mmCIF file of N, CA and C in Angstrom:
data_model
loop_
_atom_site.group_PDB
_atom_site.id
_atom_site.type_symbol
_atom_site.label_atom_id
_atom_site.label_comp_id
_atom_site.label_asym_id
_atom_site.label_seq_id
_atom_site.Cartn_x
_atom_site.Cartn_y
_atom_site.Cartn_z
ATOM 1 N N MET A 1 206.420 -44.160 -34.770
ATOM 2 C CA MET A 1 206.007 -45.585 -35.615
ATOM 3 C C MET A 1 205.760 -45.603 -37.239
ATOM 4 N N LYS A 2 206.097 -46.208 -37.752
ATOM 5 C CA LYS A 2 205.840 -46.251 -39.155
ATOM 6 C C LYS A 2 204.737 -47.924 -39.525
ATOM 7 N N ALA A 3 203.761 -47.700 -39.561
ATOM 8 C CA ALA A 3 202.967 -48.713 -39.959
ATOM 9 C C ALA A 3 203.651 -49.639 -41.306
ATOM 10 N N ARG A 4 203.499 -51.191 -40.733
ATOM 11 C CA ARG A 4 203.737 -52.146 -42.151
ATOM 12 C C ARG A 4 202.537 -52.654 -42.584
ATOM 13 N N LEU A 5 202.864 -53.245 -44.066
ATOM 14 C CA LEU A 5 201.557 -53.663 -44.601
ATOM 15 C C LEU A 5 201.206 -55.194 -43.716
ATOM 16 N N ALA A 6 200.140 -55.436 -43.784
ATOM 17 C CA ALA A 6 199.688 -56.815 -43.036
ATOM 18 C C ALA A 6 200.621 -58.392 -43.768
ATOM 19 N N LYS A 7 200.653 -58.866 -43.557
ATOM 20 C CA LYS A 7 201.197 -60.032 -44.049
ATOM 21 C C LYS A 7 199.827 -61.383 -44.629
ATOM 22 N N PHE A 8 198.847 -61.274 -43.537
ATOM 23 C CA PHE A 8 198.202 -62.200 -43.432
ATOM 24 C C PHE A 8 196.704 -61.550 -43.799
ATOM 25 N N ALA A 9 195.780 -62.201 -44.039
ATOM 26 C CA ALA A 9 194.752 -61.364 -44.573
ATOM 27 C C ALA A 9 193.179 -61.893 -43.769
ATOM 28 N N ILE A 10 192.551 -61.211 -43.640
ATOM 29 C CA ILE A 10 191.052 -61.026 -43.195
ATOM 30 C C ILE A 10 190.172 -62.377 -43.391
ATOM 31 N N GLY A 11 189.829 -63.334 -42.985
ATOM 32 C CA GLY A 11 189.828 -64.784 -43.575
ATOM 33 C C GLY A 11 190.649 -65.708 -43.743
ATOM 34 N N GLN A 12 191.636 -65.272 -43.243
ATOM 35 C CA GLN A 12 192.858 -66.894 -43.007
ATOM 36 C C GLN A 12 192.733 -66.929 -42.379
ATOM 37 N N VAL A 13 193.457 -68.469 -42.370
ATOM 38 C CA VAL A 13 193.314 -69.541 -40.732
ATOM 39 C C VAL A 13 195.024 -69.441 -40.439
ATOM 40 N N VAL A 14 195.465 -69.429 -39.634
ATOM 41 C CA VAL A 14 196.469 -68.855 -39.084
ATOM 42 C C VAL A 14 196.719 -70.010 -37.324
ATOM 43 N N ARG A 15 197.868 -69.936 -37.488
ATOM 44 C CA ARG A 15 198.496 -70.790 -35.705
ATOM 45 C C ARG A 15 199.612 -69.557 -35.566
ATOM 46 N N HIS A 16 199.663 -69.746 -34.142
ATOM 47 C CA HIS A 16 200.828 -68.955 -33.242
ATOM 48 C C HIS A 16 201.619 -69.934 -33.733
ATOM 49 N N ARG A 17 202.787 -68.976 -33.565
ATOM 50 C CA ARG A 17 204.834 -70.019 -33.613
ATOM 51 C C ARG A 17 204.700 -70.450 -32.057
ATOM 52 N N VAL A 18 204.716 -69.616 -31.145
ATOM 53 C CA VAL A 18 205.019 -70.706 -29.784
ATOM 54 C C VAL A 18 204.176 -71.475 -29.429
ATOM 55 N N PHE A 19 202.680 -71.250 -28.886
ATOM 56 C CA PHE A 19 202.015 -71.604 -28.089
ATOM 57 C C PHE A 19 201.057 -72.565 -29.412
ATOM 58 N N ASP A 20 199.931 -72.980 -28.566
ATOM 59 C CA ASP A 20 199.522 -74.092 -29.339
ATOM 60 C C ASP A 20 197.902 -74.104 -29.889
ATOM 61 N N PHE A 21 197.912 -73.066 -30.963
ATOM 62 C CA PHE A 21 196.281 -72.543 -30.700
ATOM 63 C C PHE A 21 196.530 -71.592 -32.157
ATOM 64 N N ARG A 22 195.187 -72.032 -33.096
ATOM 65 C CA ARG A 22 195.127 -71.654 -34.651
ATOM 66 C C ARG A 22 194.049 -71.112 -34.589
ATOM 67 N N GLY A 23 193.863 -70.128 -35.220
ATOM 68 C CA GLY A 23 192.254 -69.225 -35.294
ATOM 69 C C GLY A 23 192.282 -68.515 -37.075
ATOM 70 N N LEU A 24 190.762 -68.232 -36.628
ATOM 71 C CA LEU A 24 190.976 -67.626 -38.064
ATOM 72 C C LEU A 24 190.783 -65.880 -37.693
ATOM 73 N N ILE A 25 191.249 -65.105 -38.705
ATOM 74 C CA ILE A 25 191.398 -63.702 -38.372
ATOM 75 C C ILE A 25 190.575 -62.795 -39.217
ATOM 76 N N PHE A 26 189.933 -61.756 -38.023
ATOM 77 C CA PHE A 26 188.665 -61.422 -38.813
ATOM 78 C C PHE A 26 188.609 -59.481 -38.606
ATOM 79 N N ASP A 27 189.771 -59.023 -38.475
ATOM 80 C CA ASP A 27 190.141 -58.020 -38.327
ATOM 81 C C ASP A 27 191.707 -58.167 -38.002
ATOM 82 N N VAL A 28 191.958 -56.899 -38.214
ATOM 83 C CA VAL A 28 193.966 -56.598 -38.716
ATOM 84 C C VAL A 28 193.772 -54.724 -37.781
ATOM 85 N N ASP A 29 194.867 -54.504 -37.037
ATOM 86 C CA ASP A 29 195.090 -53.379 -36.454
ATOM 87 C C ASP A 29 196.657 -53.285 -37.434
ATOM 88 N N PRO A 30 196.520 -51.815 -37.963
ATOM 89 C CA PRO A 30 198.013 -51.942 -39.068
ATOM 90 C C PRO A 30 199.289 -51.844 -38.093
ATOM 91 N N GLU A 31 198.919 -51.784 -37.130
ATOM 92 C CA GLU A 31 200.005 -51.287 -35.177
ATOM 93 C C GLU A 31 199.370 -51.757 -34.020
ATOM 94 N N PHE A 32 200.288 -51.876 -32.638
ATOM 95 C CA PHE A 32 199.676 -51.723 -31.853
ATOM 96 C C PHE A 32 198.370 -51.101 -31.418
ATOM 97 N N ASP A 33 197.177 -51.290 -31.263
ATOM 98 C CA ASP A 33 196.041 -50.745 -30.504
ATOM 99 C C ASP A 33 195.391 -51.527 -29.513
ATOM 100 N N ASN A 34 195.720 -51.816 -28.386
ATOM 101 C CA ASN A 34 195.384 -52.329 -27.396
ATOM 102 C C ASN A 34 196.163 -51.629 -25.732
ATOM 103 N N THR A 35 195.398 -51.486 -24.725
ATOM 104 C CA THR A 35 196.263 -51.239 -23.669
ATOM 105 C C THR A 35 197.486 -51.215 -23.200
ATOM 106 N N GLU A 36 197.924 -50.397 -22.962
ATOM 107 C CA GLU A 36 199.601 -50.632 -22.082
ATOM 108 C C GLU A 36 199.944 -51.647 -21.265
ATOM 109 N N GLU A 37 198.480 -51.400 -20.186
ATOM 110 C CA GLU A 37 198.858 -52.332 -19.222
ATOM 111 C C GLU A 37 198.816 -53.965 -20.386
ATOM 112 N N TRP A 38 197.837 -54.258 -21.143
ATOM 113 C CA TRP A 38 198.150 -55.262 -21.511
ATOM 114 C C TRP A 38 199.225 -55.384 -22.430
ATOM 115 N N TRP A 39 199.975 -54.832 -23.238
ATOM 116 C CA TRP A 39 201.281 -54.940 -23.516
ATOM 117 C C TRP A 39 201.940 -55.049 -22.470
ATOM 118 N N LEU A 40 202.265 -54.566 -21.932
ATOM 119 C CA LEU A 40 203.565 -54.778 -20.091
ATOM 120 C C LEU A 40 202.536 -55.894 -19.157
ATOM 121 N N SER A 41 202.045 -56.746 -19.375
ATOM 122 C CA SER A 41 201.268 -57.572 -19.152
ATOM 123 C C SER A 41 202.398 -59.301 -20.085
ATOM 124 N N ILE A 42 202.450 -58.846 -20.972
ATOM 125 C CA ILE A 42 203.545 -59.585 -21.749
ATOM 126 C C ILE A 42 205.218 -59.496 -20.830
ATOM 127 N N PRO A 43 205.298 -60.843 -20.672
ATOM 128 C CA PRO A 43 206.958 -60.934 -20.488
ATOM 129 C C PRO A 43 208.191 -60.279 -21.333
ATOM 130 N N GLU A 44 209.206 -58.692 -21.179
ATOM 131 C CA GLU A 44 209.725 -58.238 -21.194
ATOM 132 C C GLU A 44 210.632 -59.301 -22.587
ATOM 133 N N ASP A 45 211.046 -60.981 -22.408
ATOM 134 C CA ASP A 45 211.535 -61.139 -23.037
ATOM 135 C C ASP A 45 211.316 -62.013 -24.164
ATOM 136 N N VAL A 46 209.895 -61.669 -24.166
ATOM 137 C CA VAL A 46 208.623 -61.628 -25.800
ATOM 138 C C VAL A 46 207.935 -61.218 -26.104
ATOM 139 N N ARG A 47 208.007 -59.980 -25.465
ATOM 140 C CA ARG A 47 207.229 -58.450 -25.670
ATOM 141 C C ARG A 47 207.250 -58.584 -27.092
ATOM 142 N N PRO A 48 206.205 -58.716 -28.349
ATOM 143 C CA PRO A 48 206.882 -57.877 -29.112
ATOM 144 C C PRO A 48 206.372 -56.059 -29.907
ATOM 145 N N SER A 49 206.988 -55.826 -30.994
ATOM 146 C CA SER A 49 207.322 -54.338 -30.763
ATOM 147 C C SER A 49 205.774 -54.284 -31.139
ATOM 148 N N LYS A 50 205.539 -52.998 -30.768
ATOM 149 C CA LYS A 50 204.382 -52.150 -31.045
ATOM 150 C C LYS A 50 203.682 -51.925 -32.273
ATOM 151 N N ASP A 51 205.225 -51.936 -33.757
ATOM 152 C CA ASP A 51 205.036 -51.311 -34.961
ATOM 153 C C ASP A 51 205.220 -52.195 -36.047
ATOM 154 N N GLN A 52 204.249 -53.194 -35.729
ATOM 155 C CA GLN A 52 203.826 -54.107 -36.931
ATOM 156 C C GLN A 52 202.145 -54.629 -36.407
ATOM 157 N N PRO A 53 201.788 -55.066 -37.698
ATOM 158 C CA PRO A 53 200.395 -55.390 -37.828
ATOM 159 C C PRO A 53 200.288 -56.410 -36.625
ATOM 160 N N PHE A 54 198.979 -56.207 -36.095
ATOM 161 C CA PHE A 54 198.394 -57.158 -34.545
ATOM 162 C C PHE A 54 196.500 -57.455 -35.445
ATOM 163 N N TYR A 55 196.632 -58.410 -34.862
ATOM 164 C CA TYR A 55 195.465 -59.406 -35.578
ATOM 165 C C TYR A 55 194.478 -59.768 -34.644
ATOM 166 N N HIS A 56 193.157 -59.722 -34.986
ATOM 167 C CA HIS A 56 192.407 -59.835 -33.789
ATOM 168 C C HIS A 56 191.644 -61.627 -34.557
ATOM 169 N N LEU A 57 191.890 -62.393 -33.541
ATOM 170 C CA LEU A 57 191.325 -64.019 -34.177
ATOM 171 C C LEU A 57 190.336 -64.543 -33.087
ATOM 172 N N PHE A 58 189.535 -65.380 -34.151
ATOM 173 C CA PHE A 58 188.412 -66.039 -33.754
ATOM 174 C C PHE A 58 189.318 -67.480 -33.209
ATOM 175 N N ALA A 59 189.873 -67.740 -32.026
ATOM 176 C CA ALA A 59 190.722 -68.583 -32.030
ATOM 177 C C ALA A 59 190.595 -69.818 -30.840
ATOM 178 N N GLU A 60 191.105 -70.589 -31.401
ATOM 179 C CA GLU A 60 190.505 -71.877 -30.482
ATOM 180 C C GLU A 60 192.149 -72.737 -30.002
ATOM 181 N N ASN A 61 191.920 -73.643 -28.941
ATOM 182 C CA ASN A 61 193.283 -74.874 -29.084
ATOM 183 C C ASN A 61 192.578 -75.995 -28.577
ATOM 184 N N GLY A 62 192.977 -76.335 -27.885
ATOM 185 C CA GLY A 62 191.932 -78.145 -27.847
ATOM 186 C C GLY A 62 191.254 -78.241 -26.566
ATOM 187 N N GLU A 63 191.017 -76.949 -25.750
ATOM 188 C CA GLU A 63 190.308 -77.041 -25.073
ATOM 189 C C GLU A 63 189.311 -76.036 -24.626
ATOM 190 N N THR A 64 189.593 -74.999 -25.515
ATOM 191 C CA THR A 64 188.102 -74.084 -25.694
ATOM 192 C C THR A 64 188.362 -72.998 -27.109
ATOM 193 N N GLU A 65 187.464 -72.182 -27.140
ATOM 194 C CA GLU A 65 187.750 -70.886 -28.094
ATOM 195 C C GLU A 65 187.583 -69.697 -27.258
ATOM 196 N N TYR A 66 188.358 -68.661 -28.123
ATOM 197 C CA TYR A 66 187.830 -67.397 -27.408
ATOM 198 C C TYR A 66 188.669 -66.416 -28.350
ATOM 199 N N ILE A 67 188.777 -64.883 -28.154
ATOM 200 C CA ILE A 67 189.221 -63.821 -28.637
ATOM 201 C C ILE A 67 190.247 -64.052 -28.290
ATOM 202 N N ALA A 68 191.524 -63.740 -29.861
ATOM 203 C CA ALA A 68 192.493 -63.766 -29.546
ATOM 204 C C ALA A 68 193.101 -61.714 -30.019
ATOM 205 N N TYR A 69 194.094 -61.788 -29.649
ATOM 206 C CA TYR A 69 195.040 -60.667 -30.303
ATOM 207 C C TYR A 69 196.361 -61.005 -30.161
ATOM 208 N N VAL A 70 196.990 -60.903 -31.540
ATOM 209 C CA VAL A 70 197.738 -61.688 -32.199
ATOM 210 C C VAL A 70 199.354 -60.704 -32.788
ATOM 211 N N SER A 71 200.564 -60.270 -32.535
ATOM 212 C CA SER A 71 201.512 -59.266 -33.167
ATOM 213 C C SER A 71 201.747 -60.042 -34.350
ATOM 214 N N GLU A 72 202.365 -59.935 -36.041
ATOM 215 C CA GLU A 72 202.398 -60.182 -36.993
ATOM 216 C C GLU A 72 204.012 -61.875 -36.314
ATOM 217 N N GLN A 73 204.434 -60.881 -35.587
ATOM 218 C CA GLN A 73 205.659 -61.619 -35.602
ATOM 219 C C GLN A 73 205.750 -63.491 -35.401
ATOM 220 N N ASN A 74 204.261 -63.078 -34.623
ATOM 221 C CA ASN A 74 203.983 -64.804 -33.670
ATOM 222 C C ASN A 74 202.902 -65.931 -34.391
ATOM 223 N N LEU A 75 202.877 -65.169 -35.504
ATOM 224 C CA LEU A 75 201.541 -65.505 -36.206
ATOM 225 C C LEU A 75 202.484 -66.626 -38.002
ATOM 226 N N LEU A 76 201.663 -67.611 -38.042
ATOM 227 C CA LEU A 76 201.737 -68.306 -39.150
ATOM 228 C C LEU A 76 200.799 -69.004 -39.943
ATOM 229 N N PRO A 77 200.667 -69.318 -41.097
ATOM 230 C CA PRO A 77 199.764 -69.677 -41.727
ATOM 231 C C PRO A 77 199.448 -71.289 -41.453
ATOM 232 N N ASP A 78 198.120 -71.246 -41.098
ATOM 233 C CA ASP A 78 197.540 -72.764 -41.094
ATOM 234 C C ASP A 78 197.468 -73.507 -42.369
ATOM 235 N N GLU A 79 198.613 -74.535 -42.613
ATOM 236 C CA GLU A 79 197.746 -75.388 -43.359
ATOM 237 C C GLU A 79 197.379 -76.615 -43.569
ATOM 238 N N THR A 80 196.320 -76.641 -42.440
ATOM 239 C CA THR A 80 196.427 -78.106 -41.734
ATOM 240 C C THR A 80 194.941 -78.552 -42.753
ATOM 241 N N GLY A 81 194.402 -77.043 -43.114
ATOM 242 C CA GLY A 81 192.855 -77.651 -44.020
ATOM 243 C C GLY A 81 192.035 -77.717 -43.240
ATOM 244 N N GLU A 82 192.179 -78.057 -42.007
ATOM 245 C CA GLU A 82 190.925 -78.473 -40.663
ATOM 246 C C GLU A 82 189.795 -77.265 -40.413
ATOM 247 N N PRO A 83 188.708 -77.856 -40.410
ATOM 248 C CA PRO A 83 187.581 -77.095 -40.270
ATOM 249 C C PRO A 83 187.709 -75.786 -38.477
ATOM 250 N N LEU A 84 187.604 -74.858 -38.662
ATOM 251 C CA LEU A 84 187.772 -74.116 -37.082
ATOM 252 C C LEU A 84 186.495 -74.289 -36.768
ATOM 253 N N ARG A 85 186.617 -74.861 -35.297
ATOM 254 C CA ARG A 85 185.227 -74.822 -34.163
ATOM 255 C C ARG A 85 184.922 -73.973 -33.471
ATOM 256 N N ASN A 86 185.244 -72.443 -33.261
ATOM 257 C CA ASN A 86 184.687 -71.481 -32.838
ATOM 258 C C ASN A 86 183.207 -70.893 -33.391
ATOM 259 N N PRO A 87 182.343 -70.754 -32.501
ATOM 260 C CA PRO A 87 181.053 -70.782 -33.091
ATOM 261 C C PRO A 87 180.699 -69.254 -33.144
ATOM 262 N N MET A 88 181.580 -68.601 -32.706
ATOM 263 C CA MET A 88 181.673 -67.101 -33.324
ATOM 264 C C MET A 88 181.369 -66.836 -34.979
ATOM 265 N N ILE A 89 182.215 -67.257 -35.034
ATOM 266 C CA ILE A 89 183.134 -68.002 -36.841
ATOM 267 C C ILE A 89 181.774 -67.775 -38.136
ATOM 268 N N GLY A 90 180.687 -68.359 -36.873
ATOM 269 C CA GLY A 90 179.128 -68.559 -38.094
ATOM 270 C C GLY A 90 178.640 -67.393 -38.142
ATOM 271 N N GLU A 91 178.800 -66.208 -37.576
ATOM 272 C CA GLU A 91 178.043 -65.049 -37.220
ATOM 273 C C GLU A 91 178.833 -64.072 -38.577
ATOM 274 N N MET A 92 180.187 -64.413 -39.043
ATOM 275 C CA MET A 92 180.982 -63.321 -39.736
ATOM 276 C C MET A 92 181.767 -64.559 -41.080
ATOM 277 N N PHE A 93 181.622 -64.998 -41.130
ATOM 278 C CA PHE A 93 181.987 -66.475 -42.387
ATOM 279 C C PHE A 93 181.373 -67.323 -42.817
ATOM 280 N N THR A 94 181.422 -67.632 -43.779
ATOM 281 C CA THR A 94 180.963 -69.025 -44.210
ATOM 282 C C THR A 94 182.547 -69.598 -45.102
ATOM 283 N N ARG A 95 182.147 -70.822 -44.658
ATOM 284 C CA ARG A 95 183.104 -72.118 -45.041
ATOM 285 C C ARG A 95 182.919 -72.616 -46.365
ATOM 286 N N GLN A 96 183.793 -72.294 -47.137
ATOM 287 C CA GLN A 96 183.902 -72.341 -48.511
ATOM 288 C C GLN A 96 183.520 -73.802 -49.289
ATOM 289 N N LYS A 97 183.967 -74.997 -50.150
ATOM 290 C CA LYS A 97 183.849 -76.096 -50.250
ATOM 291 C C LYS A 97 185.659 -76.175 -50.415
ATOM 292 N N ASN A 98 186.435 -75.371 -50.365
ATOM 293 C CA ASN A 98 187.701 -75.766 -50.817
ATOM 294 C C ASN A 98 188.239 -75.102 -49.453
ATOM 295 N N GLY A 99 187.298 -75.249 -48.448
ATOM 296 C CA GLY A 99 188.107 -75.145 -46.998
ATOM 297 C C GLY A 99 188.360 -73.848 -46.284
ATOM 298 N N THR A 100 188.619 -72.624 -47.394
ATOM 299 C CA THR A 100 188.993 -71.207 -47.055
ATOM 300 C C THR A 100 187.828 -70.640 -46.431
ATOM 301 N N TYR A 101 187.747 -69.680 -45.749
ATOM 302 C CA TYR A 101 186.312 -68.927 -45.289
ATOM 303 C C TYR A 101 186.238 -67.710 -46.090
ATOM 304 N N LYS A 102 185.219 -66.917 -46.490
ATOM 305 C CA LYS A 102 184.668 -65.867 -46.847
ATOM 306 C C LYS A 102 183.979 -65.256 -45.902
ATOM 307 N N ALA A 103 184.448 -63.777 -45.856
ATOM 308 C CA ALA A 103 183.319 -62.795 -44.831
ATOM 309 C C ALA A 103 182.344 -62.175 -45.134
ATOM 310 N N LYS A 104 180.974 -62.648 -44.602
ATOM 311 C CA LYS A 104 179.495 -62.656 -45.457
ATOM 312 C C LYS A 104 179.507 -61.227 -45.177
ATOM 313 N N PRO A 105 178.619 -60.357 -46.123
ATOM 314 C CA PRO A 105 178.033 -59.194 -46.069
ATOM 315 C C PRO A 105 177.895 -58.204 -45.421
ATOM 316 N N MET A 106 178.331 -57.248 -45.010
ATOM 317 C CA MET A 106 177.866 -57.015 -43.486
ATOM 318 C C MET A 106 176.784 -55.734 -43.972
ATOM 319 N N LEU A 107 176.049 -55.749 -43.248
ATOM 320 C CA LEU A 107 174.425 -54.057 -43.699
ATOM 321 C C LEU A 107 175.161 -53.438 -42.676
ATOM 322 N N ALA A 108 174.808 -52.218 -43.152
ATOM 323 C CA ALA A 108 175.273 -50.858 -41.972
ATOM 324 C C ALA A 108 173.672 -50.687 -41.654
ATOM 325 N N HIS A 109 173.443 -50.221 -40.506
ATOM 326 C CA HIS A 109 172.146 -49.129 -40.485
ATOM 327 C C HIS A 109 172.358 -47.727 -40.477
#
């Protein structure tokens, strides 16, 4: 498999193409990097290929907040400008006056 360049960036707000949720990207895998069991749990008719970027999201829908792992083919840019409410976002990002999110500097030990 040859990894492709990521279409979306860390700190970008995206929404799922099919399911009603959106989220903030906090990490990117250049290709699938989860368990085979996880991948096989996706119905075969909608299972994404592994040779594309996969994104870790601080995700939320109308009911809850959670972490999601989503293939690039299933994401679209979120153009609403609406703030996200996932409480985990504040640990790694600050919301700018223009509505975008900027990663906080990380300190290594």
